[in-house]
Coordinates of C-alpha atoms in Angstrom, one line a residue:
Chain A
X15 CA 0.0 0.0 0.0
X16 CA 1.4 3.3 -1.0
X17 CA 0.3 6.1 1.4
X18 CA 0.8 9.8 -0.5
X19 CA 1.1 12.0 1.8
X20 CA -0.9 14.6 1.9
X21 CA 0.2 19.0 1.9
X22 CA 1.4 19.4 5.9
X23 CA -2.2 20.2 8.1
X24 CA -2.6 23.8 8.7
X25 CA -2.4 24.6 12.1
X26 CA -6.1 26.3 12.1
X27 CA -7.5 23.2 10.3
X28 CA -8.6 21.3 13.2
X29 CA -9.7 24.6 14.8
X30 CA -12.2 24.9 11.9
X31 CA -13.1 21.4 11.9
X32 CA -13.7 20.5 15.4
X33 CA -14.1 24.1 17.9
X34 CA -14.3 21.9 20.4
X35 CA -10.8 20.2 20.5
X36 CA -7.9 20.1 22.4
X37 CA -4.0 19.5 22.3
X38 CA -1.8 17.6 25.1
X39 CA 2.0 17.3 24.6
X40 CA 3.6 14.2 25.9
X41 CA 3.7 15.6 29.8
X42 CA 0.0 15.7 29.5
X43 CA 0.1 19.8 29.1
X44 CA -2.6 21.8 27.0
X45 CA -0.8 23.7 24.5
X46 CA -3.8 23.8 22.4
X47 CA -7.7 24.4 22.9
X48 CA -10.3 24.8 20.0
X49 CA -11.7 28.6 19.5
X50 CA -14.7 27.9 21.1
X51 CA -13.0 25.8 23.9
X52 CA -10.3 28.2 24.2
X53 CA -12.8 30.9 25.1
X54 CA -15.1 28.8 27.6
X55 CA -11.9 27.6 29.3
X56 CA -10.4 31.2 29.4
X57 CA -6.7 32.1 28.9
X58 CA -4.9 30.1 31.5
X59 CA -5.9 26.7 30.5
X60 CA -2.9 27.3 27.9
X61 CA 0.1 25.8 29.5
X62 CA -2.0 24.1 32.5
X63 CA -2.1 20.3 33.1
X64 CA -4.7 18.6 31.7
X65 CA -5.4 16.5 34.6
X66 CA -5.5 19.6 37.2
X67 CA -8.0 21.2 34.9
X68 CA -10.3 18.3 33.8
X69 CA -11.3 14.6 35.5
X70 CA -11.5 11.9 33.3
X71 CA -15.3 10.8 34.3
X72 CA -15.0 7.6 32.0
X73 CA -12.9 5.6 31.4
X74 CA -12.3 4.9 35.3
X75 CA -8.7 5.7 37.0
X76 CA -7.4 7.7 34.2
X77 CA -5.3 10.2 36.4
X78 CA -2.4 10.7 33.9
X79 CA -1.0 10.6 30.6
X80 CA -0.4 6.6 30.2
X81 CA -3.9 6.2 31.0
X82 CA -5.4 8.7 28.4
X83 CA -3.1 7.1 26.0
X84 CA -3.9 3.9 26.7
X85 CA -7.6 4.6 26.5
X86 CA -6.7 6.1 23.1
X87 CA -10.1 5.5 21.0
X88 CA -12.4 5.0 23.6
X89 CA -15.0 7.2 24.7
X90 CA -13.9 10.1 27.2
X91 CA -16.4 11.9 29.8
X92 CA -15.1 14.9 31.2
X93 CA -15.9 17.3 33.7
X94 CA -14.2 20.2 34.4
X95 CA -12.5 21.0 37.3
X96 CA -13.9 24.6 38.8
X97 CA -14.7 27.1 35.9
X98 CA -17.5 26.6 34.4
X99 CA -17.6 23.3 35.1
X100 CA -18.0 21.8 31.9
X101 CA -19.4 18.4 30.9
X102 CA -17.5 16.8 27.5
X103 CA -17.6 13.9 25.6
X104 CA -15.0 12.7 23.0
X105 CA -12.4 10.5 21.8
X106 CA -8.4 11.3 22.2
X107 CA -6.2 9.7 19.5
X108 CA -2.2 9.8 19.6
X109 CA -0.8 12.7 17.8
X110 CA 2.5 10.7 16.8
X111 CA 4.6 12.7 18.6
X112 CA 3.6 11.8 22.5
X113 CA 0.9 13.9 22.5
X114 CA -2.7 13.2 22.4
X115 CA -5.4 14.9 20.6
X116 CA -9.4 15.4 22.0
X117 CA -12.0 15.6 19.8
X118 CA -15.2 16.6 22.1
X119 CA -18.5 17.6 22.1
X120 CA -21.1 18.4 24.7
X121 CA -23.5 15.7 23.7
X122 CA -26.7 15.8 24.9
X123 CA -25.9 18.6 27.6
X124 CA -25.3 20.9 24.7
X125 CA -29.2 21.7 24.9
X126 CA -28.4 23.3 28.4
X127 CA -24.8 24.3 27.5
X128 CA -25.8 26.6 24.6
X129 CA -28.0 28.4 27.3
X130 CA -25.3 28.8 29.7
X131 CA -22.5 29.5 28.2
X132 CA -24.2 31.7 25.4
X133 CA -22.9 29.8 22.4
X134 CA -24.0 30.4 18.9
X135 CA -23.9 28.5 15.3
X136 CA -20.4 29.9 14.6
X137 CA -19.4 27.8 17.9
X138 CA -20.0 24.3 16.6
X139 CA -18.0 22.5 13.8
X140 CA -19.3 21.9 10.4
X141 CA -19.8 18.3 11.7
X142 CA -21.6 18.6 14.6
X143 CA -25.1 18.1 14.5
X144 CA -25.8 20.1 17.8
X145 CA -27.5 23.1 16.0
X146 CA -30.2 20.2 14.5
X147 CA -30.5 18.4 17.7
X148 CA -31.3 22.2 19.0
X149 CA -33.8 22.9 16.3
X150 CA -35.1 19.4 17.1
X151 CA -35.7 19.9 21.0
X152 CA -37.7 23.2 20.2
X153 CA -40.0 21.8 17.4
X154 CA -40.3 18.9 19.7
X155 CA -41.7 20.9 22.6
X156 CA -44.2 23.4 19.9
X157 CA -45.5 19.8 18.6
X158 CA -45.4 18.6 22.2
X159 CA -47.0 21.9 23.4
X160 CA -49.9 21.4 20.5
X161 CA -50.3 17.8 21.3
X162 CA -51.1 18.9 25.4
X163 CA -53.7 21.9 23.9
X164 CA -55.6 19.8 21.5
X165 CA -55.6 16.9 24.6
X166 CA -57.8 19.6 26.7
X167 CA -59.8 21.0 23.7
X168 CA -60.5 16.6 23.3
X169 CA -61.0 16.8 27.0
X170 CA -63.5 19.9 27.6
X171 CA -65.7 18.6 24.6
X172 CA -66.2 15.1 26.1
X173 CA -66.9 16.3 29.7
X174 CA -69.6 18.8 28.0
X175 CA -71.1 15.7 26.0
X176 CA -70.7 13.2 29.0
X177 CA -73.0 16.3 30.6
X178 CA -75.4 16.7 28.3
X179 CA -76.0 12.7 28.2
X180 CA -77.1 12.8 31.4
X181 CA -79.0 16.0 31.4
X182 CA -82.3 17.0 30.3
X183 CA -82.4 19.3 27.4
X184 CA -85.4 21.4 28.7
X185 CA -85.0 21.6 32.5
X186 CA -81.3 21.2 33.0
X187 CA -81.9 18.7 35.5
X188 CA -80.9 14.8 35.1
X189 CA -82.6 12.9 32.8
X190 CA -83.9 9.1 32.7
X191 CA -80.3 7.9 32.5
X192 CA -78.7 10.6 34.8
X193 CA -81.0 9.2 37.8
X194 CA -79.8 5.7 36.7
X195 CA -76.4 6.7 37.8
X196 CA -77.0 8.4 40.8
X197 CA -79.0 5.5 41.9
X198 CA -76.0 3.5 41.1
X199 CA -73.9 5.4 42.4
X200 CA -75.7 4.9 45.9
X201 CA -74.2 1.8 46.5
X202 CA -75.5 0.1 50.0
X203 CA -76.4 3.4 51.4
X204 CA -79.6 4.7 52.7
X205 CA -81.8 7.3 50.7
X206 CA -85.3 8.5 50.2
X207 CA -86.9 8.5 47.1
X208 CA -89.9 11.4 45.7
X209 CA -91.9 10.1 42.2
X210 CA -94.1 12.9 41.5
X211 CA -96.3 14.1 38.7
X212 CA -98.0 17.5 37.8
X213 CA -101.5 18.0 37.9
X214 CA -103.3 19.8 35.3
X215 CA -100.5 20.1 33.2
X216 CA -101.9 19.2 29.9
X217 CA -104.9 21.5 30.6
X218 CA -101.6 24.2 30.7
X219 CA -100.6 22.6 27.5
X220 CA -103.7 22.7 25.6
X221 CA -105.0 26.3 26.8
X222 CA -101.7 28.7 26.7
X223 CA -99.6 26.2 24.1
X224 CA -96.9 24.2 24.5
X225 CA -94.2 27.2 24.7
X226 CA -96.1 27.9 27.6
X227 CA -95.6 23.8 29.0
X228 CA -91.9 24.2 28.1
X229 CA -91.2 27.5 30.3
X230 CA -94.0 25.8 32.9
X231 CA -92.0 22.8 33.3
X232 CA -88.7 24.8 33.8
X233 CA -90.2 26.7 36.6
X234 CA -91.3 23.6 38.1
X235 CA -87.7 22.5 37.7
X236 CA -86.4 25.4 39.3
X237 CA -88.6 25.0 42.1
X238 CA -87.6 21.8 42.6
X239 CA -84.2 22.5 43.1
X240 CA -85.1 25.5 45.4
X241 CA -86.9 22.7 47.6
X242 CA -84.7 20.4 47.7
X243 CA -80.7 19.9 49.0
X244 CA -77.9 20.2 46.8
X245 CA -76.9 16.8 47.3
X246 CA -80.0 15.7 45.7
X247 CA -80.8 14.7 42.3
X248 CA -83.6 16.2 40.5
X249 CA -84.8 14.2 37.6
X250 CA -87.2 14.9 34.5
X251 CA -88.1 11.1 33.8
X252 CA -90.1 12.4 30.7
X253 CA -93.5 14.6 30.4
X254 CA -94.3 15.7 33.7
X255 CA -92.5 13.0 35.7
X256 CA -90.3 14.1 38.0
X257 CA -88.4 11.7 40.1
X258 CA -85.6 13.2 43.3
X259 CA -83.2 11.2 44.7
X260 CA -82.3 12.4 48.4
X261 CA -79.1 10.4 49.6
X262 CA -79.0 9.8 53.5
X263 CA -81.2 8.3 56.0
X264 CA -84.0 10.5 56.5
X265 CA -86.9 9.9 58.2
X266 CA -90.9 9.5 57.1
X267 CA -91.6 12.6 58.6
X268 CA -88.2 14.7 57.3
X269 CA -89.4 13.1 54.2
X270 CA -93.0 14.1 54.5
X271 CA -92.4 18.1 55.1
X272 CA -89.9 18.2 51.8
X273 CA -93.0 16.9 50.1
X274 CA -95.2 19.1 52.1
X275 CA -92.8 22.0 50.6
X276 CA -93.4 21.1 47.3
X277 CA -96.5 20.7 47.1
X278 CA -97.3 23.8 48.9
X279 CA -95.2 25.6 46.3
X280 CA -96.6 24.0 43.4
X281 CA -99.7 24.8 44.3
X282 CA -98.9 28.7 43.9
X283 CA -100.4 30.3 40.7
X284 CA -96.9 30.5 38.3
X285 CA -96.7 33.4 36.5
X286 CA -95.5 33.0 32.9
X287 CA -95.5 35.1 29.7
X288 CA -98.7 34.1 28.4
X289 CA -100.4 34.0 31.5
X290 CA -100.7 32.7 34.9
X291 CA -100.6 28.7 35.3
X292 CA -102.3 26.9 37.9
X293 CA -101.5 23.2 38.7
X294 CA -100.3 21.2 41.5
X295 CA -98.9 18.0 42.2
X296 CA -98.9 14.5 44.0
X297 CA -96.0 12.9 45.4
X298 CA -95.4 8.9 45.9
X299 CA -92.5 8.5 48.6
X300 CA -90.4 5.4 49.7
X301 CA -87.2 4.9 51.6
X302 CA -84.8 2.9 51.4
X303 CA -83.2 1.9 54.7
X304 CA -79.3 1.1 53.1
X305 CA -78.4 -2.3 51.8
X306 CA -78.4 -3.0 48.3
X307 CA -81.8 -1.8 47.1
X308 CA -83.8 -3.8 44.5
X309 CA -84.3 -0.7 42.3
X310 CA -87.3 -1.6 40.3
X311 CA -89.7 -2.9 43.5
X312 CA -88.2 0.5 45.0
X313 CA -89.3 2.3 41.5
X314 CA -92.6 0.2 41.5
X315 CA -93.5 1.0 45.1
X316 CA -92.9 4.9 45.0
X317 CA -95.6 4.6 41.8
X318 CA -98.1 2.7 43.8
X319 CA -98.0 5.7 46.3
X320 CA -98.2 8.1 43.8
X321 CA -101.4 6.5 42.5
X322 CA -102.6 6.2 46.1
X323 CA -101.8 9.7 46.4
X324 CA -103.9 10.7 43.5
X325 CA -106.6 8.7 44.5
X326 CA -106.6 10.6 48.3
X327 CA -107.4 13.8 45.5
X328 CA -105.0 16.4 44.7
X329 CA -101.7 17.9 46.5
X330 CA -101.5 14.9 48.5
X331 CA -98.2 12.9 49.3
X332 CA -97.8 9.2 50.6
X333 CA -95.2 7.0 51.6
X334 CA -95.5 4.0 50.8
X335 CA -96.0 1.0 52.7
Chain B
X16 CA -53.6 18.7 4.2
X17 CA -52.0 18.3 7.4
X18 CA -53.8 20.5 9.9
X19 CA -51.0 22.6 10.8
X20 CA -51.0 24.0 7.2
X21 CA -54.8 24.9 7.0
X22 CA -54.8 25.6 10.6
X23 CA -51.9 28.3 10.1
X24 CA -54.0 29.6 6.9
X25 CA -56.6 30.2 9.3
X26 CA -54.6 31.9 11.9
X27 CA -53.0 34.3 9.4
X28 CA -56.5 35.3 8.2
X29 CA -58.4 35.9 11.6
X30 CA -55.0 37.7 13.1
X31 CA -54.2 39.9 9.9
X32 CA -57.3 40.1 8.6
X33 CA -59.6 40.4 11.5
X34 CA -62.8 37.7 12.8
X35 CA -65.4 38.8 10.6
X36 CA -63.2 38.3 7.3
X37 CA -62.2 34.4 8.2
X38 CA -65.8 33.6 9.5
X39 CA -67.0 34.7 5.8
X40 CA -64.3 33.1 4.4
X41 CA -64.8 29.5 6.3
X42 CA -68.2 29.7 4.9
X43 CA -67.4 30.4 1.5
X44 CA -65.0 27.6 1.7
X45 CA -67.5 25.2 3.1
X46 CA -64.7 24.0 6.1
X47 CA -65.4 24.2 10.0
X48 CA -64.8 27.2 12.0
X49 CA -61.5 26.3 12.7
X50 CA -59.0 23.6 12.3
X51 CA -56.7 21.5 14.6
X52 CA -53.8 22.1 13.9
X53 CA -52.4 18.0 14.4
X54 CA -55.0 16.2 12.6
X55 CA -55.4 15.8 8.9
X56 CA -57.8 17.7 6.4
X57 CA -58.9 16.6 3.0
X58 CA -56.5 18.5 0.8
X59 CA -58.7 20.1 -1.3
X60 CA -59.8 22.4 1.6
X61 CA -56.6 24.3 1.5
X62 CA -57.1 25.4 -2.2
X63 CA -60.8 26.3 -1.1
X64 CA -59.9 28.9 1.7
X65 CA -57.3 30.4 -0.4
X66 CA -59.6 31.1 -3.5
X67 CA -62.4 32.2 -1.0
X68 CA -59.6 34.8 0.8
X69 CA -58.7 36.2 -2.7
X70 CA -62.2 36.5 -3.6
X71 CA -63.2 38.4 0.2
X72 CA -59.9 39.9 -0.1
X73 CA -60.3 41.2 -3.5
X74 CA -56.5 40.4 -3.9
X75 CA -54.8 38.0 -6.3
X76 CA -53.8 34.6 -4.7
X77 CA -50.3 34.9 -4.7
X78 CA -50.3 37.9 -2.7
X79 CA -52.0 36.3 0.1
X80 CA -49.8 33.7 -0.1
X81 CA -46.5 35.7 0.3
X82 CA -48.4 37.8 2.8
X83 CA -49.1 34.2 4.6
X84 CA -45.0 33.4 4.1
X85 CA -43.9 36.1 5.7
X86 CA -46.8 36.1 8.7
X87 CA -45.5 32.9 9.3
X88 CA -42.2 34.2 10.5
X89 CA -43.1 37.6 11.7
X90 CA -46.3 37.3 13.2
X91 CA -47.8 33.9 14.1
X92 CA -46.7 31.8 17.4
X93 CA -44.7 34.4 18.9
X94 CA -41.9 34.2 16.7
X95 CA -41.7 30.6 17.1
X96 CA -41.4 29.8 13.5
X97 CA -39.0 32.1 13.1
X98 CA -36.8 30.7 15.6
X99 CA -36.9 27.3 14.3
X100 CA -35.8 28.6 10.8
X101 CA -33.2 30.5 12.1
X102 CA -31.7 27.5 13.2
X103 CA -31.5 26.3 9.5
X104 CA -28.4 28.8 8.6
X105 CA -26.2 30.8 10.3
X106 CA -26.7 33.6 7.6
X107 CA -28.9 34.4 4.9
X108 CA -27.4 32.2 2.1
X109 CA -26.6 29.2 4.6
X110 CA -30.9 29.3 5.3
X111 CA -31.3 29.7 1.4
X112 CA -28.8 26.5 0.7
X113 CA -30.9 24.9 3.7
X114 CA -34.5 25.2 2.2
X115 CA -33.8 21.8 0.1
X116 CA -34.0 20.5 4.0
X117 CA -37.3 22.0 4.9
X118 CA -39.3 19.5 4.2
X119 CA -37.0 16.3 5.7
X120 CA -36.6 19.3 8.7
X121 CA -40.5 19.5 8.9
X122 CA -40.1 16.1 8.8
X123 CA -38.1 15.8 12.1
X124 CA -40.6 18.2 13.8
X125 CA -44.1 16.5 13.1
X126 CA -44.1 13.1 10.8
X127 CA -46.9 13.1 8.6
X128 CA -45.8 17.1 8.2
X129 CA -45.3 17.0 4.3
X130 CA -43.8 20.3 2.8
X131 CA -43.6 20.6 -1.1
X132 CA -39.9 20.1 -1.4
X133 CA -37.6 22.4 -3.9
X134 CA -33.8 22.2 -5.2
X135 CA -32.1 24.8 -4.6
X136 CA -29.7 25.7 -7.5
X137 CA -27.0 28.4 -7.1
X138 CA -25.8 29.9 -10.3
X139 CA -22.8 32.0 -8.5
X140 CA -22.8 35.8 -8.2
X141 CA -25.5 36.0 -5.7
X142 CA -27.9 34.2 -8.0
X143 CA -29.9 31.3 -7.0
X144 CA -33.2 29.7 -8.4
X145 CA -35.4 27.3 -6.1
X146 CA -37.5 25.0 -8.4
X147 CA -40.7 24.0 -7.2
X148 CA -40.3 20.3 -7.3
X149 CA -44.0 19.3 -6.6
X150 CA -47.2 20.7 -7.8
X151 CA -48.6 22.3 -5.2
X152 CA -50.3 25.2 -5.9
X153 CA -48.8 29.0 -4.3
X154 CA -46.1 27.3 -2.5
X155 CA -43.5 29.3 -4.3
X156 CA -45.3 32.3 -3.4
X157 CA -45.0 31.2 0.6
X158 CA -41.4 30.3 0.1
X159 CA -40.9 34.3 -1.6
X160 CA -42.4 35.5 1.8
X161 CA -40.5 33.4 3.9
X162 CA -37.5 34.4 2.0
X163 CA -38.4 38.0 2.2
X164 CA -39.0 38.0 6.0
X165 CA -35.8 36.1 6.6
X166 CA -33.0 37.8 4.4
X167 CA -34.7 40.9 6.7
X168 CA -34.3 39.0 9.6
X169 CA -30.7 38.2 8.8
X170 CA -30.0 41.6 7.7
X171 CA -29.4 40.6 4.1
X172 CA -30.8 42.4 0.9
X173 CA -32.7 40.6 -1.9
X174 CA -34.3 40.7 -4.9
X175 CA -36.8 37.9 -5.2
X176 CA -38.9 37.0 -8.5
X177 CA -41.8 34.3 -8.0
X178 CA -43.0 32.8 -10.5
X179 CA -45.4 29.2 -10.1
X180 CA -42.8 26.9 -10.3
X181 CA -39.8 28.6 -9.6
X182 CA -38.1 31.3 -7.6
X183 CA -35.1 33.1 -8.7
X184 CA -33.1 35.1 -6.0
X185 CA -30.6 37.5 -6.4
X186 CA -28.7 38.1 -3.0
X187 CA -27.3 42.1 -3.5
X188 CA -26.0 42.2 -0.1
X189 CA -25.4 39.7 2.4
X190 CA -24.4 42.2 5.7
X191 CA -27.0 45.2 4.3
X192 CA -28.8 46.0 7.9
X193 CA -28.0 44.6 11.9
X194 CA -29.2 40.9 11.8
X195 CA -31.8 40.3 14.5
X196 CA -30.7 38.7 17.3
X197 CA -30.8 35.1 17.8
X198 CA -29.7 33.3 20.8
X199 CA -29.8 29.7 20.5
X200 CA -30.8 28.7 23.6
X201 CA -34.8 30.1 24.3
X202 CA -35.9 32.6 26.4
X203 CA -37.2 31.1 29.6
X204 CA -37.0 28.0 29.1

């Protein structure tokens, strides 16, 4: 094999290939730092041991010169003694004459070494991909950013849609399958339940129009809530079925004056656009004394007292048997 | 279209352009009222808004389109665009040489992010044509924003003639005003 030599290197060739390089003579001396080295390790690294100035991270128990040249090839971590306290990575080679060149780089640090040390594109070799790996950490974090916006735009829309599944369009309070959860959601615990329906309501319907049952029904709703806790579940079961849900153990009688309430209040002419509405209502009450209820006897009894109630006549309330 | 394109299309009009002027414009499109800007679009959507924009606008397309080029470093995500480019060069001609990379850079940022790609060709003296290598519609008119807002970024003077499918740039003088500053590392972070 014929080697041709090349033209003798420049001496500024490696400094504008690799800014980040050093030069140790045979004693283990820097005599030579990269620009961009030179200037974050300041004027009196020139000259200084190598060893006082940097520890050899990896390979372990490199202390000297034999070491670093026997490690020749192999990857270096660095740290700098004092100053800035640098963190490099590299390789040294031999230089054939004792000494032992470092190429380095700040690796993956070089995301928080650019910020610290205030380095810019001119600092890097044409080689090193630092400025890419830069531009890739801050598209990563826009994208990432995005990503974390769209997530809670996702978010807000299905907690509104979970809502509205569960809510009656007209009243605002829980629908059919909104009191289906909350009776769920009662577990083994005590609770009282209300099934009551309007009277005269379709009279309200068929004299002032069904606009007028609509804004009747939310005022009925309203008054509902005003009646009741706000621990309690209001439901529209459909038409003029309403159906509350009051968690805890409450008696007949605490039972019996929340009914009393409503009734009382329902009974009140309601004033609405059109015209004044009169109806009433009838409650059917049961309790249900904790223990895992059987829903539908609980559903069927509370209907049986509302008929009962009905057929006592109007504005009346009964718990059932 | 990926989402980030219309969705940037979108934000150029309702910032520059005001509320009113996009919320016509979405309708004469026939698109949503806004787009997410990481999920995809059909494609013909894009062509859509920008016809409807000229037509509201009563401006030719190409106009809006360089307007949009050099929004998108001036004005939209608090200069985050612009930050990200700046990255590509160290000066003005190293970011023209580097615009052959901005699709495999987009690339990098968001797969599924497909720029129209172009092949950058320098004649010497200052003069270099990008050729449009795929046939999308305006996005050499983009490109002659971005180009514009950038050689003013970098301080640089240019000449810039757009045609459909090709660019041709004449770099007068590389060092004309003060560069911006640009610190690699970002602020508050």
């Amino acid at each position: 094999m014929t080697v041709v030599a090349g033209p003798p290197l420049g001496g500024d060739l490696l400094d504008r290939l690799m800014p980040l390089h050093l030069r140790l003579d045979a004693a283990g001396t820097i005599r030579h730092a990269g620009p961009t080295l030179a200037r974050l390790l300041g004027p009196a690294a020139r000259g200084q041991n190598f060893f006082r100035r940097f520890r050899v991270l990896r390979p372990g128990g490199i202390a000297a010169m034999p070491g670093l040249v026997a490690a020749a090839g192999a990857t270096l971590a660095l740290a700098e003694r004092g100053g800035r306290g640098l963190r490099l990575r590299g390789q040294a080679h031999g230089d054939g004459a004792g000494g032992m060149v470092l190429g380095l780089s700040f690796g993956l640090g070089v995301v928080e070494a650019v910020g610290r040390h205030g380095l810019t594109q001119a600092d890097f070799g044409p080689n090193d991909l630092a400025v890419e790996l830069l531009f890739l950490v801050e598209a990563n974090r826009a994208v990432t950013e995005e990503f974390r916006n769209l997530s809670q735009r996702l978010e807000a829309a299905r907690l509104s849609a979970a809502t509205a599944a569960l809510t009656d369009v007209l009243t605002g309070l829980a629908n059919r399958r909104g009191m289906d959860l909350a009776l769920e959601a009662m577990g083994s615990a005590a609770f009282g339940l209300m099934q009551l329906d309007l009277d005269r309501f379709k009279q309200v319907n068929d004299s002032l129009g069904h606009a007028a049952g609509d804004a009747l029904l939310r005022e009925v709703a309203r008054a509902l809530r005003a009646e009741t806790r706000a621990g309690d579940t209001v439901a529209r079961m459909g038409g003029d079925e309403f159906l509350i849900l009051l968690p805890g153990a409450r008696g007949a009688a605490e039972l019996g004056r929340t009914a009393a309430r409503i009734i009382d209040r329902l009974s009140q002419p309601i004033r609405l656009e059109v015209g004044e509405a009169r109806i009433g209502t009838s409650i059917g009450m049961v309790l249900h004394p904790g223990g895992r209820p059987a829903l539908a006897d609980l559903l069927a009894a509370a209907d049986a007292a509302l008929y009962a109630a009905k057929a006592q006549g109007r504005g009346r309330a009964v718990m059932a048997a | 279209m990926h989402g980030l394109v219309n969705h940037a299309l979108e934000r150029f009009l309702r910032e520059s352009r005001g509320e009113a002027l996009w919320q016509g414009v979405a309708r004469a499109a026939g698109v949503g009222e806004g787009f997410e800007p990481l999920l995809p679009y059909p494609p013909e959507q894009t062509g859509r808004i920008i016809a409807a924009a000229a037509a509201a606008l009563h401006r030719p397309a190409e106009m809006i389109l360089e307007d949009l080029g050099i929004w998108l470093v001036v004005g939209c995500a608090d200069g985050r665009l612009r930050r990200l480019l700046r990255f590509c060069g160290a000066d003005f001609a190293g970011f023209v040489a580097s615009v052959e990379e901005l699709p495999a850079r987009a690339r990098l940022a968001l797969p599924g992010l497909d720029l129209p790609a172009c092949r950058v060709i320098d004649r010497g003296g200052g003069v270099v044509l990008l050729r449009m290598r795929e046939p999308f519609a305006g996005a050499s008119h983009v490109l002659a924003g971005i180009l514009r807002a950038m050689a003013d970024d970098y301080g640089a003077l240019v000449l810039i003639e757009a045609e459909p499918r090709h660019l041709m740039l004449h770099l007068l003088d590389a060092a004309h005003g003060e560069a911006r500053r640009f610190d690699l590392a970002e602020a508050g972070v």
